[in-house]
XYZ file of C-alpha atoms in Angstrom:
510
model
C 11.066 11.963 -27.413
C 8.945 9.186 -25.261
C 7.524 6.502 -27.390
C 3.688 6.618 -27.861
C 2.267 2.904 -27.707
C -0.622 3.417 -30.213
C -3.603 3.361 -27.953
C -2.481 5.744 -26.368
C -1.461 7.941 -29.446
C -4.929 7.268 -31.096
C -6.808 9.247 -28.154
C -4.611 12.023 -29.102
C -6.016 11.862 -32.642
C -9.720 11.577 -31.365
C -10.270 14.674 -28.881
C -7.783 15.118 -26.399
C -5.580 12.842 -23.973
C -6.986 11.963 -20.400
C -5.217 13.032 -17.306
C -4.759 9.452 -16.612
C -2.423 9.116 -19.648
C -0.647 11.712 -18.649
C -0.228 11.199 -15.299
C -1.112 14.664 -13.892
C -3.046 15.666 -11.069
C -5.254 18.206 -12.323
C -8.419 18.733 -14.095
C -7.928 18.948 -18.134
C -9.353 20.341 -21.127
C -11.585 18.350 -23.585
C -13.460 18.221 -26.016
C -17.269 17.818 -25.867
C -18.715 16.006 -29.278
C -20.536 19.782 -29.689
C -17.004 21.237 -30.179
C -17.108 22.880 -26.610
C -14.060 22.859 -24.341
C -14.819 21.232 -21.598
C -13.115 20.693 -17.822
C -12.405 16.821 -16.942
C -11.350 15.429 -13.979
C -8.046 14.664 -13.198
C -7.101 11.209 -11.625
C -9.066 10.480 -8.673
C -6.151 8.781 -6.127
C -4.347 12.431 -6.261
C -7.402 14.273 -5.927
C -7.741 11.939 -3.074
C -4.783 11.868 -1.683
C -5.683 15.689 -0.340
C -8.638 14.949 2.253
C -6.997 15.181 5.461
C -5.937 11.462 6.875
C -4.920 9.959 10.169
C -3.029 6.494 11.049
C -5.594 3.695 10.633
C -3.440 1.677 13.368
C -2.728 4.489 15.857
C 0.416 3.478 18.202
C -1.729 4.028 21.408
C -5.488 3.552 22.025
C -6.089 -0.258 21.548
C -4.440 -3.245 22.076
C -3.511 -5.733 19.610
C -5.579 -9.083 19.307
C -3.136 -12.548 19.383
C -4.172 -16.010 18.551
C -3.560 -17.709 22.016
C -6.584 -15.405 23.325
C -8.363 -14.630 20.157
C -9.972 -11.290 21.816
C -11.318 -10.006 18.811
C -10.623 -11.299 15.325
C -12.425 -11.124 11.673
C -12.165 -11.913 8.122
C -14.174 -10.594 4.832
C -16.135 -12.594 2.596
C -14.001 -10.986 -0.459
C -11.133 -9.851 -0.943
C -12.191 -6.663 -3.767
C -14.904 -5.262 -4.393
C -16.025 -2.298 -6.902
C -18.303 0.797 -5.397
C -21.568 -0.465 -5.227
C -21.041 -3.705 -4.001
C -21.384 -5.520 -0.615
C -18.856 -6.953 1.261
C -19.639 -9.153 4.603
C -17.347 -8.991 7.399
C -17.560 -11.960 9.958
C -16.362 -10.983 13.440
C -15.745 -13.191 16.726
C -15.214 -11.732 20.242
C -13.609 -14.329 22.382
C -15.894 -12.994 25.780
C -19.193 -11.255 24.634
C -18.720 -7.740 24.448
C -19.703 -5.189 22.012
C -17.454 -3.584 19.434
C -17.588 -1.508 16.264
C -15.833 -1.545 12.773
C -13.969 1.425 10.917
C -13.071 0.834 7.711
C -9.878 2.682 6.687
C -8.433 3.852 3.188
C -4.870 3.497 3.357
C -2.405 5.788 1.075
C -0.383 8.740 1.432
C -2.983 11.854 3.045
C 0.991 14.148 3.617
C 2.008 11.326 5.653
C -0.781 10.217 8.051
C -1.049 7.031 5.968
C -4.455 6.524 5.892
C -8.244 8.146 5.989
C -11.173 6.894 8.293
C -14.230 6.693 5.617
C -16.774 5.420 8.433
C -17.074 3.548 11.631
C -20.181 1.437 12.147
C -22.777 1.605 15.321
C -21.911 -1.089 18.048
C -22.674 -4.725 17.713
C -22.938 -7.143 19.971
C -20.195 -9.620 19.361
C -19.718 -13.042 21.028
C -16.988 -16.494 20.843
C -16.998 -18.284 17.639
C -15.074 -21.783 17.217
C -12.136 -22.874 15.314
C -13.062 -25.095 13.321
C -11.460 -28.886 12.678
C -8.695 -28.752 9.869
C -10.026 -30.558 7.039
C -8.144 -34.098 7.163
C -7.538 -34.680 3.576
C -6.278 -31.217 2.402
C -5.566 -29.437 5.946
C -7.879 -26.592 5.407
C -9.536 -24.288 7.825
C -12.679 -22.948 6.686
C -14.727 -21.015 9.494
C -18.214 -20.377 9.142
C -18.686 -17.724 11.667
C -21.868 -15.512 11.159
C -22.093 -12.351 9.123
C -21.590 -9.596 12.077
C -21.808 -6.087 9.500
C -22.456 -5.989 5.267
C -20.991 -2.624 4.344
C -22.664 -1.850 0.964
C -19.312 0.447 -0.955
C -20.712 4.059 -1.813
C -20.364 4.501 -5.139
C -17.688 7.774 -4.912
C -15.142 5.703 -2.794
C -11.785 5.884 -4.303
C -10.135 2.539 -5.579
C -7.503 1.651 -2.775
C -6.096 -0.825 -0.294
C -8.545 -0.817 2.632
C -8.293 -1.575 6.360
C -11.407 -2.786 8.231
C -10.531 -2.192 11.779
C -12.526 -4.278 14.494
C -12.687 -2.847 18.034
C -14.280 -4.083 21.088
C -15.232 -1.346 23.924
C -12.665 -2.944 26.238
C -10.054 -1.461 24.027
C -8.927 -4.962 22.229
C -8.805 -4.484 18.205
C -7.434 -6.420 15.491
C -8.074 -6.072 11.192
C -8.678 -7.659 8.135
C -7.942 -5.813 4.689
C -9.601 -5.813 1.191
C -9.275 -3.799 -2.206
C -11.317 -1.518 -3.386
C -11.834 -1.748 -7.346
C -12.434 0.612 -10.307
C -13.870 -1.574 -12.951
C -15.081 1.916 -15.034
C -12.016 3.352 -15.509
C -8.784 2.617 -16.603
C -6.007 4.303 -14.434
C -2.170 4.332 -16.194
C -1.267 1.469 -13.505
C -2.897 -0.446 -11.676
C -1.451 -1.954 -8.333
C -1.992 -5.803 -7.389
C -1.595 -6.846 -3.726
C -0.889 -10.106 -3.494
C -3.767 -11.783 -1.718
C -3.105 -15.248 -2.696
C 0.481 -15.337 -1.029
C -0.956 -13.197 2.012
C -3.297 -16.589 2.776
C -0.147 -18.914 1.483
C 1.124 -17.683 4.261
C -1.448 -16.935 7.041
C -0.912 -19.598 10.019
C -4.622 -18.800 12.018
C -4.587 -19.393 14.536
C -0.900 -19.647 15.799
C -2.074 -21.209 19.128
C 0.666 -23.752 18.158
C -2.362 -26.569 18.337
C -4.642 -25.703 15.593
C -3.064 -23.750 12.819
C -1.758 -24.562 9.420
C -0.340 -22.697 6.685
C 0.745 -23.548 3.122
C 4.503 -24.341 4.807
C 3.430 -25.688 8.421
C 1.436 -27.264 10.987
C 1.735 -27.373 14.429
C 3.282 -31.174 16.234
C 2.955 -32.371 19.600
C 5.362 -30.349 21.357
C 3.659 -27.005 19.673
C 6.471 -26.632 17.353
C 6.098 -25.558 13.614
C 6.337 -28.331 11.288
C 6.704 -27.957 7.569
C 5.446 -32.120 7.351
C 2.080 -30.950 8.861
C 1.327 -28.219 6.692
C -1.889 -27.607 5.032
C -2.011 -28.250 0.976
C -5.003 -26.211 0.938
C -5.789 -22.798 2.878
C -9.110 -20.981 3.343
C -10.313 -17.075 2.656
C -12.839 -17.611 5.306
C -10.530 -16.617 8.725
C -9.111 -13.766 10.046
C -5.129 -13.068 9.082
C -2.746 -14.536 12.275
C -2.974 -12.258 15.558
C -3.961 -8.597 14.667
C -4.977 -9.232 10.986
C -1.918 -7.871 8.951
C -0.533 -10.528 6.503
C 3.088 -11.205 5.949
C 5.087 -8.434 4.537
C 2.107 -6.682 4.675
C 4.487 -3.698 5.686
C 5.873 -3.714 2.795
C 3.017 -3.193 0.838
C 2.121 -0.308 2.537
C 5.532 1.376 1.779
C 4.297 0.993 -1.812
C 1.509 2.146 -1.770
C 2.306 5.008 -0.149
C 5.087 6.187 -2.085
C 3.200 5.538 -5.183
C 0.137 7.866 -3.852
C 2.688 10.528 -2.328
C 4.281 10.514 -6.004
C 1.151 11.290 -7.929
C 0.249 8.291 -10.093
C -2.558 7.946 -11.520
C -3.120 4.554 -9.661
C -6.260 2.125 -9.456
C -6.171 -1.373 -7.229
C -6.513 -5.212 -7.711
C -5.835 -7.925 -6.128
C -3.939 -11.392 -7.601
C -7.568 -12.846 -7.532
C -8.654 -10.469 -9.716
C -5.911 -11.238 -11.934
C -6.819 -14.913 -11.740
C -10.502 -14.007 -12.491
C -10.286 -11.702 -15.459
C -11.896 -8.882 -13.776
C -8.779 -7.410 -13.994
C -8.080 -7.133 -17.285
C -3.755 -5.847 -17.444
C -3.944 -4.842 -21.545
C -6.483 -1.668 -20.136
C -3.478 -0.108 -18.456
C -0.011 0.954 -19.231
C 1.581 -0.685 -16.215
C 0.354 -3.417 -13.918
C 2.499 -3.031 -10.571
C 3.248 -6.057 -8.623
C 3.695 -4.289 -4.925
C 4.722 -6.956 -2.576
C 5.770 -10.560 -1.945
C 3.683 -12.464 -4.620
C 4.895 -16.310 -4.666
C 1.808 -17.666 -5.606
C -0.103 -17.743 -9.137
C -2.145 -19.660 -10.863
C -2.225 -20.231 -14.563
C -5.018 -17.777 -15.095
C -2.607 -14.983 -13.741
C 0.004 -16.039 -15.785
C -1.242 -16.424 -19.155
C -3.007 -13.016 -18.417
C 0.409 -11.565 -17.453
C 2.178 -12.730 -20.301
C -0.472 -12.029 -23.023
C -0.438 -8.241 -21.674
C 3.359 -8.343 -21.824
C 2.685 -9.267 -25.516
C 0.430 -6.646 -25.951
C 2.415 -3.796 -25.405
C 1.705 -3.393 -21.336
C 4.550 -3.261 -18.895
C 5.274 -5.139 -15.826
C 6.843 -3.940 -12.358
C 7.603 -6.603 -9.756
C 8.259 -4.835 -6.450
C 9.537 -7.723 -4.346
C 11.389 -10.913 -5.500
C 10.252 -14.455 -5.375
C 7.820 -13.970 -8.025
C 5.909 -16.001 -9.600
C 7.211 -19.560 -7.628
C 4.548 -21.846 -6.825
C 1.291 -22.735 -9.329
C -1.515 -22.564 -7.707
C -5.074 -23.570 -8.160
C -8.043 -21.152 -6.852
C -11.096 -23.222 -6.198
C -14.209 -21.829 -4.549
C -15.435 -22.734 -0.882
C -17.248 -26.620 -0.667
C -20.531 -24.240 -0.643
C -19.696 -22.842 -3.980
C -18.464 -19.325 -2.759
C -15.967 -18.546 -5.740
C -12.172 -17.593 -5.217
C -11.996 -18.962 -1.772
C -9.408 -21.137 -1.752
C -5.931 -21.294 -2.421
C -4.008 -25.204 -3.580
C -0.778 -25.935 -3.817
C 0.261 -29.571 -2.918
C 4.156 -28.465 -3.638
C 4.355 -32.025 -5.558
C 4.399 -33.173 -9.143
C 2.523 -35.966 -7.225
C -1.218 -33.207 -6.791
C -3.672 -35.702 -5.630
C -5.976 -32.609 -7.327
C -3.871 -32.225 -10.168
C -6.043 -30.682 -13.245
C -5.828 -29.427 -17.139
C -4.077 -26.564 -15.543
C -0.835 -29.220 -14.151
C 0.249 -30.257 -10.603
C 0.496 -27.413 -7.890
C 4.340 -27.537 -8.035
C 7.015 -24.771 -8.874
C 6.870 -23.532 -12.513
C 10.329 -24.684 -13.039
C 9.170 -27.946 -12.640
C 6.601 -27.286 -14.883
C 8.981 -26.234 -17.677
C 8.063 -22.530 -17.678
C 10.306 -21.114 -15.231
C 9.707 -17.285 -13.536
C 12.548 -16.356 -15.265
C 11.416 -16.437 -18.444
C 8.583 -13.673 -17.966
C 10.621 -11.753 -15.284
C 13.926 -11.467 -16.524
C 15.189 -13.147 -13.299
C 13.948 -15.694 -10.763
C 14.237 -16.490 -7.442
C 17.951 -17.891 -5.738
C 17.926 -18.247 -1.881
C 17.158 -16.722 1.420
C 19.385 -13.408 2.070
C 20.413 -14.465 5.508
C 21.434 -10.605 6.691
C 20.264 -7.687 4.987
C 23.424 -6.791 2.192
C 24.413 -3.483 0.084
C 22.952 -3.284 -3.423
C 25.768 -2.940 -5.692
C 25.193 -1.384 -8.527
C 25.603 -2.595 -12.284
C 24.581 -0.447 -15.895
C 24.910 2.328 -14.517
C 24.767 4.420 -16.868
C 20.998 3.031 -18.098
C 18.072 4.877 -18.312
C 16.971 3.234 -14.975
C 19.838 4.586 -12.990
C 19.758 8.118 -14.192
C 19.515 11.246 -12.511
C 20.509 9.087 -9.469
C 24.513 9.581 -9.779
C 25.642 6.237 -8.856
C 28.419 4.777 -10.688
C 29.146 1.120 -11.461
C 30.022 -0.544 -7.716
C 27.895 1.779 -5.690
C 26.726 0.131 -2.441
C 22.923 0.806 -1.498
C 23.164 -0.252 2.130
C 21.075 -2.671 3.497
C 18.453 -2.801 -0.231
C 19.058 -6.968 -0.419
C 17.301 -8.390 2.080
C 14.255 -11.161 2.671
C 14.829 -13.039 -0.186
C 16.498 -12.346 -3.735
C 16.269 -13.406 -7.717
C 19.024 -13.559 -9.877
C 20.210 -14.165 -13.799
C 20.286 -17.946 -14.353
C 22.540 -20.095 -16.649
C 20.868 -21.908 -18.748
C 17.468 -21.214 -17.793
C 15.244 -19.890 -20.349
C 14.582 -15.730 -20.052
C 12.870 -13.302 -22.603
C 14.326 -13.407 -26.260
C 14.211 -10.153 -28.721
C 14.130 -8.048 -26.082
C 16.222 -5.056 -24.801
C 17.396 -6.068 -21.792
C 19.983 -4.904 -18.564
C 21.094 -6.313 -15.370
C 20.935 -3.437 -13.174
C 22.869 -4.698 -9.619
C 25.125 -7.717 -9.114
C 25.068 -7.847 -5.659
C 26.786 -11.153 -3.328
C 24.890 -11.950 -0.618
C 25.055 -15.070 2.146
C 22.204 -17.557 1.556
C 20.382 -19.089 4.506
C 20.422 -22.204 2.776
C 24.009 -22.091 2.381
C 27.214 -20.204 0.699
C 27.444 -17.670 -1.291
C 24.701 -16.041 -3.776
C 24.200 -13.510 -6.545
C 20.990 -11.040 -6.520
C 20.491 -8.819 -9.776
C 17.897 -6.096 -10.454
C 16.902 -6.407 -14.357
C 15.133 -4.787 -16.371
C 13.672 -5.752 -20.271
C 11.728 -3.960 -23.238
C 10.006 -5.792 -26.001
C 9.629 -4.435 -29.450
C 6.207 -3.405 -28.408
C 7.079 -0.992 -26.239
C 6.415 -3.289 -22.605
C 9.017 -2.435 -19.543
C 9.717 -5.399 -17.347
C 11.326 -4.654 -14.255
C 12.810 -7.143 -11.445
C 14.039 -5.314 -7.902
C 15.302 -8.910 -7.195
C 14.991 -8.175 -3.304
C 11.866 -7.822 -0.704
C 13.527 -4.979 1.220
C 13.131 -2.295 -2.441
C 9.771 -0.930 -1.336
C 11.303 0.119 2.431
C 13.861 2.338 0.002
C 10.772 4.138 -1.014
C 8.978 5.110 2.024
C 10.237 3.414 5.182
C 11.889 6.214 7.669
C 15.134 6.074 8.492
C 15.553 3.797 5.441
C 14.568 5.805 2.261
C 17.241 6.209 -0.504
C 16.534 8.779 -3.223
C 18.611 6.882 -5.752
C 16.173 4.443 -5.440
C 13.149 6.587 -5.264
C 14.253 8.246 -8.475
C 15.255 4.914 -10.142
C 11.593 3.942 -9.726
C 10.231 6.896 -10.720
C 12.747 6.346 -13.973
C 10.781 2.953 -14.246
C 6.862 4.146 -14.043
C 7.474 7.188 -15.829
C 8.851 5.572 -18.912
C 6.067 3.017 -18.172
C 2.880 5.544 -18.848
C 4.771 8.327 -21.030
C 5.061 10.881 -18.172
C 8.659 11.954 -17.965
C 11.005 12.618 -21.037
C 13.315 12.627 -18.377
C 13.505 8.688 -18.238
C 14.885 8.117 -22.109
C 18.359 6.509 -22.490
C 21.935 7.557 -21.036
C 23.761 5.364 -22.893
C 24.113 1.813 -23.975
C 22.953 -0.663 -21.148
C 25.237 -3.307 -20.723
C 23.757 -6.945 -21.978
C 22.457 -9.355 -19.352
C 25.035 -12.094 -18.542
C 24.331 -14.976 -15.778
C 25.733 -13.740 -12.603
């Protein structure tokens, strides 16, 4: 039988469960206080997920923006919102023309991948500078003029949005944000990783100007890591077109997750940091992508959920890395900027430590994911397959030693020796899977997965390249699709399918 976390159990006792406990896509029956049965919605991302869609970035009709030229570029002046709210988007069009902006929900819509909610009228847009860096921290902070506020109607659907900005001579480029649901609690809810998308984010890559959290540009226009920014800014566009880094990879997880039926709501790692996410309201908090950064809001939030009872999926791998500090723009703006001076030596350093790795800081990754990070993969390697015979793995029909072409790739965590990880748990290395290291030799990357006497799943892919498994074509592999499922399901009570095959075997360093 699947365990009941007591919440969740309660509601039973009370009137009814909601669809969003259960995870299905249709309307339910309740009870009204008067006794009367009464029709409640299902989850709104399936319901959804049936509008008719179409691609948000078409593969013909527009032409991409690049830094060298800037044709047209923007950023927003948030990165969620919740219906009801305003968001600002600041647009610059490198010669004065006029141009409009669609914004774009993106999901699964039987494969188009997106739906156009509403394009604006036409504005008249016109250059806007970059700015200096700033020369103590490196930051770029534009202050470009508010082209468009979009006010959210109060019946759009929490999601991962696209605004799309296009000028009438056929130029376009994008900046995305979240849409919240801050009134209901959905059985997971998704976080895209906004403070590694800006970690990352190079504007402009003119090689002159631009600066990232790992380089800066030299005299001969070449990147270089001893000219990097300590500091990065909210306010400018993502490089080029607009889409962060393994912002691709996102995507395949969110659609997959959409196309699969979950009761799903959106957040970003901000909201994490702020509180307005609050994890111990869900069953499962997903972590989608590539998310390096976090400050020690987001962690103590993570772990006290994980304490609580609510589970944890981590997507990607690299987790967790670098503490950062979130500060809010010199004019006060909150959560605009992202520090991390990569030093025990923070000239900023505050109660909350230095901006350094959390190994440093004596509270390594590892011992809240069940793995941590361990190198580069420097070519894309076969997952090989370990426990197979754990509740993660079945239905899929591997057997211990399987190869899952081409699944470790990007970068990869692993078990490590002497480094603290969860204690009194259940716990199960899931892959042990060699792999060349771009900085050097010979590595090992393991999946892993833990359960705490609560009732909280923690799982670890241990690679990037897991989310193209679920969705990317020419790439997807049902085992993995169906371990995933496995995963979620026995997250939010959904499948009985997903209880134990068999002892797993116990973790031991790779």
């Amino acid at each position: 039988m699947v365990r009941l976390r007591r919440r969740w159990a309660l509601g039973l006792l009370l009137g009814g469960v909601s669809a969003a406990a259960l995870g299905t896509t249709e309307p339910v029956l309740g009870r009204h206080r008067t006794g009367t049965l009464v029709r409640r919605p299902g989850p709104p991302v399936p319901a959804e997920n049936r509008a008719p869609g179409e691609p948000w970035w078409p593969d013909s009709g527009g032409l991409a923006a690049d830094d060298r030229q800037r044709q047209i570029q923007g950023y927003a002046s948030a990165t969620s919102v919740a219906p009801g709210e305003s968001i600002d988007f600041h647009v610059a069009v490198n010669s004065a023309s006029r141009f409009r902006i669609s914004i774009h929900r993106l999901g699964w819509y039987g494969g188009a991948g997106a739906r156009t909610l509403l394009t604006s009228r036409e504005f008249q847009g016109s250059p806007q500078p970059v700015p200096p860096s700033d020369p103590r921290t490196g930051a770029i902070a534009c202050q470009w003029p508010v082209s468009w506020t979009l006010r959210v109607p109060g019946h759009w659907t929490s999601g991962l949005y696209q605004a799309v900005f296009q000028s009438t001579d056929g130029w376009r480029a994008c900046t995305p944000f979240v849409v919240r649901d801050d009134r209901r609690a959905a059985a997971l809810c998704v976080v895209l990783p906004a403070t590694t998308w800006q970690a990352y984010n190079q504007w402009p890559m003119d090689r002159r100007n631009g600066k990232s959290l790992y380089n800066g540009y030299g005299a001969t226009g070449l990147r270089n890591p001893l000219l990097r920014a300590r500091e990065v800014c909210f306010d400018r566009p993502y490089a080029d077109e607009g889409m962060p880094s393994q912002f691709d990879k996102d995507q395949d997880a969110v659609q997959w997750l959409e196309r699969s039926g979950y009761d799903v709501s959106y957040a970003t790692s901000l909201d994490l940091h702020t509180g307005r996410l609050d994890p111990t309201r869900h069953r499962g908090i997903v972590f989608c992508g590539h998310d390096e950064y976090w400050s020690r809001e987001m962690r103590l939030a993570a772990e006290a959920a994980v304490a609580a009872g609510t589970s944890l999926a981590f997507f990607g791998a690299n987790s967790i890395y670098w503490h950062a500090r979130i500060r809010p723009a010199d004019d006060g703006r909150p959560e605009r900027v992202v520090a991390c001076a990569k030093a025990v030596a923070d000239p900023d350093a505050d109660g909350s430590g230095p901006t350094t790795t959390w190994r440093a800081l004596r509270t390594p990754e590892q011992a809240l994911i069940g793995v941590q990070y361990n190198g580069v993969v420097l070519t894309p390697q076969p997952l090989v397959v370990r426990s197979a015979d754990h509740w993660v793995w079945a239905g899929t029909g591997v057997a211990n030693g399987d190869r899952i072409p081409g699944l470790v790739g990007g970068e990869a965590d692993g078990l490590r020796r002497g480094t603290p990880q969860p204690t009194g748990v259940d716990a199960a290395i899931l892959s042990r899977s060699p792999y060349p290291a771009a900085q050097g030799g010979r590595r090992v990357q393991n999946a892993h997965v833990y359960e705490t006497p609560k009732g909280a799943v923690v799982f670890a892919t241990g690679t990037l390249n897991w989310t193209m498994a679920l969705n990317r074509p020419g790439v997807q592999d049902e085992r993995i699709k169906r371990a995933t499922a496995n995963v979620l399901d026995r997250m939010v009570g959904r499948s009985a399918g997903a209880t134990g095959q068999g002892r797993p075997t116990p973790p031991t360093p790779a």
